[in-house]
């Protein structure tokens, strides 16, 4: 379908770039056992030594990595210019490069016919393979189309698409022409999408007519239409055709594939500064609206590429199967940027773990010969319940590494993943990181393929990452506390779009001089880290991060509701579920059933289905302190049925409120 461009034309386009692959003269020829790239760092024989080196010689380490792994148009002058106290983070200052060239062109030069993407479509067996040459062509056509339609360097394009090659090409086309992308998870409602389009100030949106998931069609274009109707700044909506079902096209709509066919397959890459914006990605915080975390070019790409290589022990020719959606950071870093920067073959998974049956993942592993499988504990817990026979049915001998991400993996799920799925021979890498960190920060085997692994522990910090566990007194000796990172690293987010002050307040001020992650952790005597969960009011439902304040905001907008408190509770498949306490207005005339339906509809319309409360407890009032603060700790304990752990209730305004809550909970559950 895509025209082939000749290698001669490509070579010409590459020459224009004046690419310069820098030789790091400091590298010796000795090959270190653990990380071949670290060959120049003398005395490196194990992870701990190299990890120490990466901290004590932070600049040399990252300079060498950046020179070795990235293709620069012109090199950087300063490795880093960071001050965590002030929220100032700059890496590879003055360097010029283009991320799409790093992900595509340089591989097309050496291996044009290598498969870059395997699009695992909803129907098993209907996968589509896209080579590096084809992906470059697609990206260039799209880049030219965006340019011709007025998208400029520095603009922000919102992408609302399921995982598919055109979605990846859209991200890379933005990178090619210097526009930032803002991918919004295609499960978000039109209100949530509109909020993100407006905040990002996008005038261009890219979508598909329909999505296909679990055998069902989802009318994504319809959601975009409803969203864009409330976004006066949107000039144009590019519509790709995922299915044959025609959609009504408005005057602002552009038939994407048709127009792409008229474009050239060469697209001059924009010369980007290391610190220009590559993308923003919205995520939830404990208060207020979702925040658009901003990631920049060189540091993000380097960090995604390095972690992809070493955390998963990825080798040339391997097939990397990350089943995350591209709408989340995991999809950005480990479906797209990390694997493509490494010239890898990466899977885009469109379906669900149980379509058409609970053997889907493992049937796919056999059919696509996947070597590294990377998924979420919530799916593992779900599949475990369906029994081992769905796994045993398929040959999984291609698997080498099994990854876990997004939430803590409980022991039962870990053991099942290890013993049943991995036949006891594949290491489980439980990777801890966040949208903010850009890439994996703590993982069991960030370098040494033979290192010991302890179940359920994220374990070892990645190169250049220095975790500290802090209490309020800023002492770092304790073995449990708030997980902070003591040094900047290239992959970290630079700011919150349009709100640098919020960035500083959220991440830099709680523990001055450190990056505060919002998570708590323990450190064992061996120095291994175990993540204990969020310290704030962010919860994690099926691996999706959501602020309880966001849900409360929607619930409180319901006309019958006076106030509410939303908390997370332990759910055996989703990890956490949503539990809402609701106080009705005195004059409210609504049955509990009507209220439940109304709240469900509102939350799925304003946020997404996964954020809907599983339980809604109507209460006469909420337990509050004398100063009027809702005592969430008490609500959590009631829901956990830990009545002995209610703790100090002396600050309660009226202790009988707690008894009412306990009674109501007993009646509901
Ligand atoms: C949680 C997802 C325990 C954590 C990549 C973090 C984890 C939040 C793990 C970020 C893990 C992620 N063990 N908890 N291995 N990985 N988390 O931004 O609370 O969607 O702060 O990024 O997920 O979620 P986010």
XYZ file of C-alpha atoms and ligand atoms in Angstrom:
694
model
C 0.000 0.000 0.000
C 2.780 2.404 0.851
C 5.013 3.402 -1.983
C 8.546 2.193 -1.621
C 11.156 4.850 -1.707
C 14.533 4.072 -3.129
C 17.509 3.810 -0.849
C 19.211 6.487 -2.947
C 16.533 9.042 -2.082
C 16.767 8.062 1.521
C 20.490 8.400 1.568
C 20.174 11.867 0.122
C 17.713 12.845 2.813
C 20.011 11.509 5.438
C 22.967 13.398 4.090
C 20.998 16.602 4.362
C 20.831 15.936 8.043
C 24.573 16.074 8.397
C 24.255 13.360 10.967
C 27.234 12.767 13.038
C 27.658 9.568 14.884
C 30.116 10.550 17.505
C 32.878 8.299 18.538
C 33.297 8.337 22.229
C 37.041 8.207 22.353
C 37.012 7.246 25.991
C 35.633 3.802 25.224
C 38.158 1.031 25.412
C 37.938 -2.179 23.451
C 37.479 -4.371 26.482
C 33.942 -5.638 26.748
C 32.533 -5.540 30.243
C 30.540 -8.587 31.139
C 27.439 -6.824 32.344
C 26.850 -3.901 30.032
C 28.837 -3.927 26.828
C 28.483 -0.180 26.514
C 30.231 0.263 29.808
C 33.384 -1.299 28.451
C 35.310 1.916 28.928
C 34.541 2.207 32.610
C 37.439 0.401 34.232
C 36.836 -2.107 36.948
C 33.234 -2.717 36.015
C 32.341 -6.312 36.579
C 28.964 -6.186 38.268
C 25.829 -4.118 38.469
C 26.636 -2.503 41.803
C 29.974 -1.159 40.582
C 28.552 0.252 37.391
C 25.582 1.653 39.294
C 28.028 3.379 41.686
C 30.024 4.672 38.772
C 26.883 6.047 37.115
C 26.229 8.089 40.264
C 29.728 9.168 41.195
C 30.645 9.947 37.585
C 27.164 10.929 36.525
C 28.228 13.282 33.717
C 30.782 10.882 32.214
C 28.310 8.058 32.342
C 25.504 9.914 30.591
C 27.844 11.645 28.138
C 29.147 8.286 27.014
C 25.662 6.786 26.787
C 24.295 9.730 24.823
C 27.191 9.655 22.382
C 26.992 5.930 21.972
C 23.244 5.458 21.582
C 21.890 8.575 19.914
C 22.539 9.967 16.459
C 23.155 13.678 16.795
C 22.944 16.408 14.185
C 25.288 18.399 16.348
C 26.600 17.424 19.700
C 25.708 18.873 23.082
C 27.951 21.210 25.015
C 26.923 20.387 28.593
C 25.693 17.027 29.887
C 23.306 18.426 32.464
C 22.155 21.627 34.035
C 19.839 20.569 36.839
C 18.720 21.929 40.159
C 15.964 19.834 41.712
C 15.315 22.485 44.352
C 14.117 24.855 41.685
C 12.602 22.278 39.365
C 15.239 23.011 36.740
C 16.068 20.001 34.576
C 18.091 20.217 31.367
C 20.064 17.454 29.719
C 22.486 17.414 26.791
C 22.290 21.165 26.547
C 22.819 22.610 23.080
C 22.582 19.237 21.312
C 20.563 18.969 18.097
C 18.860 15.834 16.856
C 15.640 14.450 15.482
C 13.883 11.669 17.386
C 12.193 10.174 14.304
C 15.568 9.881 12.598
C 16.853 8.030 15.649
C 13.854 5.695 15.588
C 13.643 5.149 11.845
C 16.128 6.515 9.312
C 19.233 5.138 10.911
C 17.740 1.637 10.977
C 16.509 1.955 7.396
C 20.143 2.484 6.427
C 21.243 -0.785 7.969
C 18.173 -3.037 7.982
C 15.298 -1.528 5.938
C 13.351 -4.768 5.760
C 13.476 -5.584 9.430
C 10.005 -5.626 10.989
C 9.524 -2.573 13.191
C 5.900 -3.085 14.204
C 3.692 -6.114 14.504
C 0.146 -4.863 14.742
C -1.693 -7.546 16.674
C -5.219 -6.698 15.605
C -8.271 -7.657 17.590
C -8.967 -10.843 15.600
C -6.273 -13.431 16.347
C -4.240 -14.317 13.286
C -4.881 -11.051 11.441
C -1.611 -9.391 12.426
C 0.061 -6.884 10.116
C 3.826 -6.443 9.948
C 5.381 -3.084 9.109
C 9.070 -2.835 8.231
C 11.344 0.056 9.141
C 11.258 1.244 5.539
C 7.464 1.191 5.488
C 7.159 2.932 8.822
C 9.538 5.654 7.679
C 7.487 6.166 4.529
C 4.256 6.340 6.473
C 5.792 8.790 8.921
C 7.205 11.004 6.172
C 3.925 11.182 4.262
C 2.107 12.058 7.427
C 4.753 14.593 8.417
C 4.394 16.268 5.017
C 0.618 16.251 5.310
C 0.708 17.836 8.754
C 3.147 20.466 7.515
C 1.091 21.214 4.424
C -1.959 21.615 6.615
C -0.216 24.201 8.725
C 1.119 22.261 11.707
C 4.317 23.980 12.783
C 7.279 23.290 14.991
C 6.190 23.840 18.584
C 2.470 23.133 17.957
C 0.772 20.364 19.888
C -1.216 17.647 18.090
C -3.696 15.529 20.054
C -3.861 11.849 19.066
C -6.926 9.812 20.047
C -6.307 6.389 18.538
C -6.033 2.760 19.602
C -2.657 1.038 19.179
C -2.010 0.754 15.417
C 0.803 1.588 12.977
C -0.827 4.871 11.970
C -0.897 5.943 15.612
C 2.839 5.258 15.905
C 3.426 7.018 12.569
C 1.414 9.984 13.905
C 3.611 10.230 16.991
C 6.763 9.959 14.905
C 5.446 12.397 12.274
C 4.993 14.973 15.018
C 8.548 14.284 16.139
C 9.707 14.563 12.532
C 8.352 18.078 12.036
C 8.982 19.277 15.571
C 5.401 19.291 16.838
C 4.648 17.906 20.286
C 2.129 15.106 20.582
C -0.511 14.611 23.203
C -1.799 11.048 23.038
C -5.078 10.621 24.903
C -6.056 7.052 25.862
C -8.918 6.095 23.544
C -10.968 4.847 26.507
C -11.375 8.384 27.838
C -14.758 10.075 27.478
C -15.425 13.077 25.247
C -15.350 15.437 28.249
C -11.981 14.101 29.386
C -10.643 14.331 25.831
C -11.933 17.890 25.406
C -10.299 18.973 28.655
C -6.958 17.618 27.454
C -7.279 19.139 23.968
C -8.038 22.545 25.473
C -5.306 22.406 28.101
C -2.749 21.368 25.483
C -4.093 24.059 23.131
C -4.156 21.660 20.188
C -5.628 22.896 16.940
C -5.140 19.518 15.228
C -6.549 16.166 16.330
C -5.840 12.745 14.803
C -8.287 9.858 15.242
C -9.831 6.802 13.584
C -13.411 6.218 12.463
C -13.860 3.303 14.860
C -11.818 1.249 17.243
C -12.160 -2.536 17.457
C -11.694 -4.214 20.811
C -12.873 -7.548 22.132
C -14.989 -8.087 19.013
C -16.842 -4.809 19.475
C -16.754 -1.614 17.478
C -16.188 1.618 19.387
C -17.188 4.847 17.661
C -14.123 6.897 18.440
C -14.811 9.563 15.809
C -18.151 10.246 17.483
C -16.378 10.841 20.799
C -13.936 13.170 19.053
C -16.792 15.086 17.394
C -18.479 15.636 20.754
C -15.181 16.736 22.307
C -14.109 19.024 19.478
C -17.497 20.761 19.440
C -16.444 22.268 22.755
C -12.912 23.164 21.613
C -13.094 26.293 19.459
C -9.362 26.197 18.736
C -9.485 22.919 16.839
C -9.101 23.636 13.117
C -8.825 20.131 11.745
C -9.426 16.499 12.595
C -7.536 13.831 10.639
C -9.594 10.659 10.388
C -7.993 7.313 9.560
C -10.190 4.361 8.626
C -9.647 1.440 10.995
C -12.844 -0.254 9.757
C -14.851 -0.015 6.568
C -17.768 1.696 8.307
C -18.153 5.175 6.803
C -18.410 8.115 9.177
C -19.957 11.513 8.652
C -17.190 13.962 7.792
C -17.485 17.577 8.953
C -15.902 20.520 7.202
C -12.947 20.386 9.598
C -12.334 16.665 8.944
C -9.558 15.361 6.709
C -9.512 11.828 5.214
C -6.060 10.941 6.436
C -5.025 7.942 4.343
C -6.355 9.437 1.111
C -4.424 12.639 1.632
C -1.297 10.794 2.705
C -1.194 9.035 -0.665
C -0.584 12.399 -2.340
C 2.392 13.205 -0.150
C 6.063 12.597 -0.781
C 7.894 9.799 1.016
C 10.757 12.092 1.928
C 10.166 14.533 4.734
C 12.937 16.736 5.920
C 13.358 16.201 9.655
C 13.216 19.292 11.836
C 16.397 20.106 13.700
C 15.371 19.885 17.334
C 17.110 21.040 20.441
C 17.639 18.377 23.131
C 15.258 20.266 25.381
C 12.463 20.988 22.889
C 9.200 19.301 23.829
C 8.708 15.807 22.394
C 5.328 15.121 23.962
C 3.015 15.783 26.811
C 0.977 13.114 28.498
C -1.794 13.745 30.969
C -1.893 11.862 34.223
C -3.730 12.116 37.515
C -2.500 13.767 40.651
C -3.922 13.842 44.140
C -5.606 17.207 43.648
C -7.058 19.238 40.843
C -7.241 18.543 37.156
C -5.067 15.997 35.338
C -1.626 17.382 34.651
C 0.156 17.373 31.318
C 3.627 16.038 32.072
C 6.142 17.333 29.552
C 8.944 15.172 28.162
C 11.680 16.461 25.925
C 13.724 14.995 23.091
C 17.179 13.634 23.782
C 17.067 12.680 27.451
C 13.722 10.897 27.173
C 14.755 8.925 24.106
C 18.091 7.928 25.575
C 16.506 6.784 28.811
C 13.730 4.809 27.048
C 16.278 3.123 24.812
C 18.742 2.254 27.574
C 16.112 0.870 29.953
C 14.451 -1.118 27.161
C 17.762 -2.737 26.373
C 18.989 -3.561 29.855
C 15.904 -4.080 31.998
C 14.548 -6.663 29.553
C 17.882 -7.884 28.201
C 16.646 -7.087 24.696
C 18.797 -8.327 21.818
C 18.735 -7.635 18.095
C 16.163 -9.842 16.403
C 14.008 -10.305 19.519
C 10.260 -9.675 19.326
C 9.210 -7.380 22.164
C 5.597 -7.738 23.281
C 4.411 -4.890 25.472
C 0.618 -5.159 25.708
C 0.062 -1.659 27.131
C -2.038 0.876 25.274
C -0.126 3.677 23.546
C -2.288 6.119 25.518
C -0.210 5.489 28.639
C 3.448 6.151 29.328
C 4.211 2.411 29.158
C 2.993 2.412 25.561
C 5.059 5.515 24.751
C 8.323 4.232 26.189
C 8.100 0.468 25.595
C 5.794 0.012 22.584
C 7.199 2.942 20.640
C 10.280 4.938 21.600
C 12.505 2.449 23.456
C 12.160 -0.470 21.023
C 12.296 1.711 17.896
C 15.337 3.649 19.086
C 16.990 0.229 19.497
C 15.981 -0.977 16.029
C 13.744 -3.570 17.651
C 10.572 -5.349 16.624
C 7.677 -4.253 18.783
C 4.091 -5.485 19.124
C 1.038 -3.185 19.160
C -1.750 -5.033 20.944
C -5.253 -3.923 20.004
C -7.286 -6.550 21.853
C -7.981 -7.667 25.430
C -6.432 -10.494 27.495
C -9.625 -12.557 27.257
C -10.644 -12.114 23.634
C -11.664 -14.438 22.126
C -10.737 -16.496 25.187
C -8.337 -16.346 28.149
C -5.582 -17.986 26.086
C -5.168 -14.882 23.910
C -1.830 -13.650 25.271
C -0.165 -17.058 25.080
C -1.600 -17.934 21.687
C -0.161 -14.617 20.502
C 3.196 -15.394 22.133
C 3.337 -18.670 20.169
C 2.152 -17.188 16.874
C 4.391 -14.096 16.953
C 7.294 -15.834 18.736
C 7.460 -13.140 21.382
C 10.675 -13.094 23.415
C 9.909 -10.466 26.057
C 6.359 -10.127 27.316
C 5.481 -6.995 29.320
C 2.067 -6.645 30.965
C 0.128 -5.542 34.030
C -0.570 -7.522 37.232
C -4.303 -6.868 36.884
C -4.413 -8.966 33.694
C -2.262 -11.679 35.276
C -4.631 -11.883 38.244
C -7.591 -12.144 35.905
C -6.029 -14.896 33.789
C -4.889 -16.842 36.829
C -8.538 -17.283 37.768
C -9.328 -18.929 34.443
C -6.856 -21.709 35.172
C -3.568 -23.098 33.865
C -5.049 -24.961 30.897
C -5.283 -21.735 28.861
C -1.555 -21.258 29.247
C -0.509 -24.890 28.741
C -2.355 -25.052 25.430
C 0.308 -22.915 23.733
C 4.027 -23.165 23.185
C 5.796 -20.439 25.119
C 9.356 -21.565 24.515
C 10.178 -18.290 22.717
C 9.743 -16.355 25.987
C 12.913 -15.178 27.697
C 11.767 -12.405 30.052
C 8.414 -11.584 31.652
C 7.804 -7.995 32.747
C 5.258 -6.478 35.111
C 4.298 -2.815 35.394
C 1.866 -0.296 36.786
C 1.020 -1.604 40.253
C 2.407 -3.952 42.867
C 2.355 -7.599 41.824
C 1.062 -9.797 44.641
C 2.847 -13.042 45.485
C 0.168 -15.328 44.048
C 0.221 -13.541 40.687
C 4.041 -13.415 40.703
C 4.324 -17.162 41.358
C 1.788 -18.012 38.670
C 3.445 -15.743 36.121
C 6.802 -17.298 36.950
C 5.877 -20.966 37.276
C 2.961 -21.424 34.915
C 3.534 -18.811 32.209
C 7.332 -18.767 32.331
C 7.754 -22.459 33.179
C 10.070 -21.390 35.969
C 12.792 -20.449 33.489
C 11.939 -16.808 32.630
C 12.952 -14.072 35.041
C 10.104 -11.834 36.203
C 11.078 -8.197 36.024
C 8.772 -6.180 38.228
C 9.435 -2.656 36.986
C 8.687 0.428 39.050
C 8.299 3.792 37.369
C 5.805 6.539 36.530
C 4.622 8.896 33.802
C 6.898 11.429 35.500
C 10.027 9.286 35.336
C 9.774 8.618 31.580
C 11.245 5.152 31.913
C 11.877 2.347 34.391
C 13.743 3.479 37.522
C 13.801 0.372 39.695
C 13.848 -3.185 38.344
C 15.248 -6.574 39.363
C 17.903 -6.945 36.670
C 18.829 -3.645 35.125
C 22.116 -5.027 33.863
C 23.162 -8.444 34.980
C 21.124 -11.228 33.336
C 22.109 -13.614 36.131
C 21.329 -11.441 39.142
C 19.215 -12.849 41.957
C 15.506 -11.931 41.912
C 13.249 -11.712 44.957
C 9.495 -12.193 44.247
C 7.373 -9.060 44.419
C 10.306 -6.683 44.681
C 11.256 -4.059 42.161
C 14.752 -4.320 43.670
C 17.634 -2.490 42.012
C 17.851 1.117 40.865
C 18.670 1.668 37.210
C 21.912 3.412 36.234
C 21.972 7.007 37.379
C 19.002 6.517 39.712
C 19.577 7.162 43.383
C 16.533 6.282 45.489
C 16.295 7.547 49.053
C 13.577 6.798 51.560
C 12.781 9.915 53.492
C 10.673 10.748 56.482
C 9.539 14.234 57.315
C 12.796 15.045 59.078
C 14.730 14.484 55.883
C 16.836 11.689 57.296
C 17.643 9.088 54.730
C 18.803 6.238 56.936
C 15.448 4.643 57.590
C 14.539 1.503 55.719
C 11.086 2.682 54.840
C 9.624 6.019 53.882
C 8.683 8.311 51.056
C 10.404 7.193 47.878
C 12.417 10.092 46.485
C 15.115 10.262 43.840
C 18.183 12.203 44.805
C 19.597 13.102 41.413
C 18.109 14.119 38.147
C 18.187 11.570 35.289
C 17.707 12.202 31.557
C 14.233 10.607 31.289
C 12.478 12.677 33.930
C 9.593 15.002 33.085
C 10.657 18.633 32.798
C 7.494 20.388 33.849
C 3.707 20.329 33.911
C 2.379 21.990 30.771
C 1.373 25.564 31.557
C 2.006 25.127 35.253
C 5.630 24.936 36.305
C 4.684 26.072 39.787
C 2.518 22.968 40.238
C 5.465 20.856 39.069
C 7.682 22.405 41.722
C 5.067 22.107 44.451
C 4.208 18.498 43.661
C 7.627 17.006 43.080
C 10.314 19.340 44.402
C 8.989 21.074 47.501
C 7.831 18.127 49.666
C 11.497 17.122 50.179
C 13.672 20.012 49.007
C 16.502 18.882 46.782
C 14.837 15.562 45.947
C 12.285 14.429 43.393
C 9.276 13.128 45.345
C 7.530 10.239 43.591
C 4.326 10.083 45.667
C 5.022 6.418 46.487
C 6.219 4.782 49.674
C 8.859 2.036 49.737
C 10.869 -0.288 51.960
C 14.525 -1.109 51.583
C 15.778 -4.525 52.677
C 19.128 -5.133 54.316
C 20.524 -6.191 50.961
C 19.541 -2.778 49.619
C 16.585 -4.020 47.552
C 13.544 -1.811 47.129
C 9.947 -2.858 47.566
C 7.195 -0.400 46.619
C 4.420 -0.179 49.186
C 1.997 2.071 47.277
C 0.866 5.666 46.960
C 1.166 8.042 49.863
C -1.351 10.442 48.395
C -4.946 10.266 47.189
C -4.077 8.681 43.882
C -5.440 5.182 43.355
C -4.654 2.524 40.816
C -7.599 0.741 39.195
C -6.582 -2.073 36.836
C -3.238 -0.350 36.432
C -4.945 2.969 35.546
C -3.945 5.829 37.721
C -6.733 8.106 38.923
C -7.011 10.814 41.572
C -9.880 10.318 44.017
C -10.403 14.102 43.891
C -11.197 13.869 40.171
C -13.958 11.338 40.837
C -15.292 13.369 43.765
C -15.439 16.408 41.548
C -17.784 14.602 39.161
C -19.874 13.028 41.948
C -20.295 16.407 43.659
C -21.671 17.885 40.456
C -24.680 15.573 40.673
C -27.622 17.734 41.780
C -28.695 15.373 44.584
C -25.215 15.212 46.160
C -24.145 17.495 48.999
C -20.650 16.079 49.371
C -18.660 12.925 48.859
C -15.444 11.109 49.671
C -13.935 8.584 47.295
C -11.326 6.070 48.383
C -9.609 3.021 46.913
C -10.169 -0.416 48.385
C -8.341 -3.697 47.762
C -9.866 -5.552 44.815
C -8.605 -9.019 43.978
C -8.417 -8.478 40.213
C -8.314 -4.731 39.644
C -5.778 -4.156 42.416
C -7.920 -1.332 43.699
C -11.598 -0.570 43.225
C -13.469 2.701 43.736
C -15.625 3.167 46.848
C -17.692 6.343 47.156
C -19.280 7.711 50.313
C -22.048 10.109 49.365
C -24.033 12.539 51.486
C -27.277 13.624 49.825
C -28.775 17.091 49.960
C -31.669 17.319 52.389
C -34.143 18.087 49.643
C -32.844 15.328 47.338
C -35.626 13.207 45.959
C -33.874 10.189 44.464
C -33.823 6.464 45.153
C -30.472 4.824 45.868
C -30.806 2.846 42.651
C -31.335 6.035 40.618
C -28.401 7.652 42.373
C -26.130 4.700 41.541
C -27.097 4.803 37.887
C -26.706 8.562 37.704
C -23.259 8.539 39.283
C -22.067 5.708 37.053
C -23.269 7.542 33.944
C -21.695 10.778 35.045
C -18.304 9.328 35.904
C -18.069 7.354 32.665
C -19.161 10.418 30.682
C -16.775 12.801 32.431
C -13.767 10.536 32.930
C -13.864 6.914 31.771
C -15.615 3.658 32.628
C -12.805 2.319 34.773
C -13.233 5.233 37.210
C -16.860 4.304 38.078
C -17.475 3.473 41.735
C -18.049 -0.209 42.522
C -19.719 0.737 45.783
C -21.747 3.814 46.623
C -22.560 4.159 50.303
C -25.085 6.839 51.115
C -24.214 8.292 54.519
C -25.990 10.877 56.674
C -22.644 12.676 57.107
C -18.896 12.104 56.799
C -16.458 11.865 59.686
C -14.634 15.191 59.880
C -12.067 16.897 62.039
C -13.088 19.961 63.993
C -11.531 22.064 61.287
C -13.852 20.407 58.746
C -11.411 18.039 56.993
C -12.822 14.679 55.934
C -10.976 11.915 57.805
C -10.242 9.629 54.875
C -7.970 7.473 56.980
C -11.015 6.450 59.020
C -13.057 5.734 55.892
C -10.257 3.556 54.526
C -10.049 1.555 57.742
C -13.801 0.983 57.779
C -13.720 -0.312 54.205
C -10.695 -2.488 55.017
C -12.758 -3.817 57.948
C -9.886 -2.907 60.252
C -11.925 -1.412 63.040
C -9.111 -1.874 65.545
C -6.904 0.270 63.343
C -9.141 3.345 63.324
C -6.455 5.121 65.321
C -6.739 8.406 67.153
C -10.285 9.726 66.853
C -9.860 12.560 69.329
C -9.803 15.214 66.618
C -13.183 14.085 65.272
C -15.896 16.670 65.339
C -18.559 14.113 66.265
C -17.465 10.500 66.920
C -20.955 9.111 66.258
C -20.412 9.832 62.532
C -17.955 6.910 62.509
C -20.517 4.511 63.959
C -22.991 5.519 61.257
C -20.369 4.878 58.593
C -19.520 1.446 60.046
C -23.181 0.483 60.176
C -23.829 1.676 56.601
C -20.815 -0.252 55.352
C -22.019 -3.460 56.995
C -25.383 -3.083 55.290
C -23.847 -2.458 51.876
C -21.141 -5.146 51.803
C 2.444 2.547 40.531
C 2.991 3.575 35.084
C 4.273 -1.002 42.453
C 3.080 3.552 41.479
C 4.354 3.122 34.563
C 3.411 4.705 40.561
C 3.894 0.510 40.755
C 2.261 4.695 39.604
C 4.768 -0.207 39.902
C 2.620 5.312 38.273
C 5.392 -1.392 40.430
C 4.011 1.534 38.845
N 5.113 -1.738 41.709
N 3.654 0.112 42.022
N 6.190 -2.152 39.709
N 4.813 0.452 38.725
N 3.431 1.573 40.055
O 2.151 7.127 35.910
O 2.140 3.935 42.457
O 0.529 5.346 35.140
O 3.528 5.941 41.243
O 2.990 4.935 35.274
O 1.931 3.308 39.435
O 1.575 5.168 37.349
P 1.753 5.705 35.870
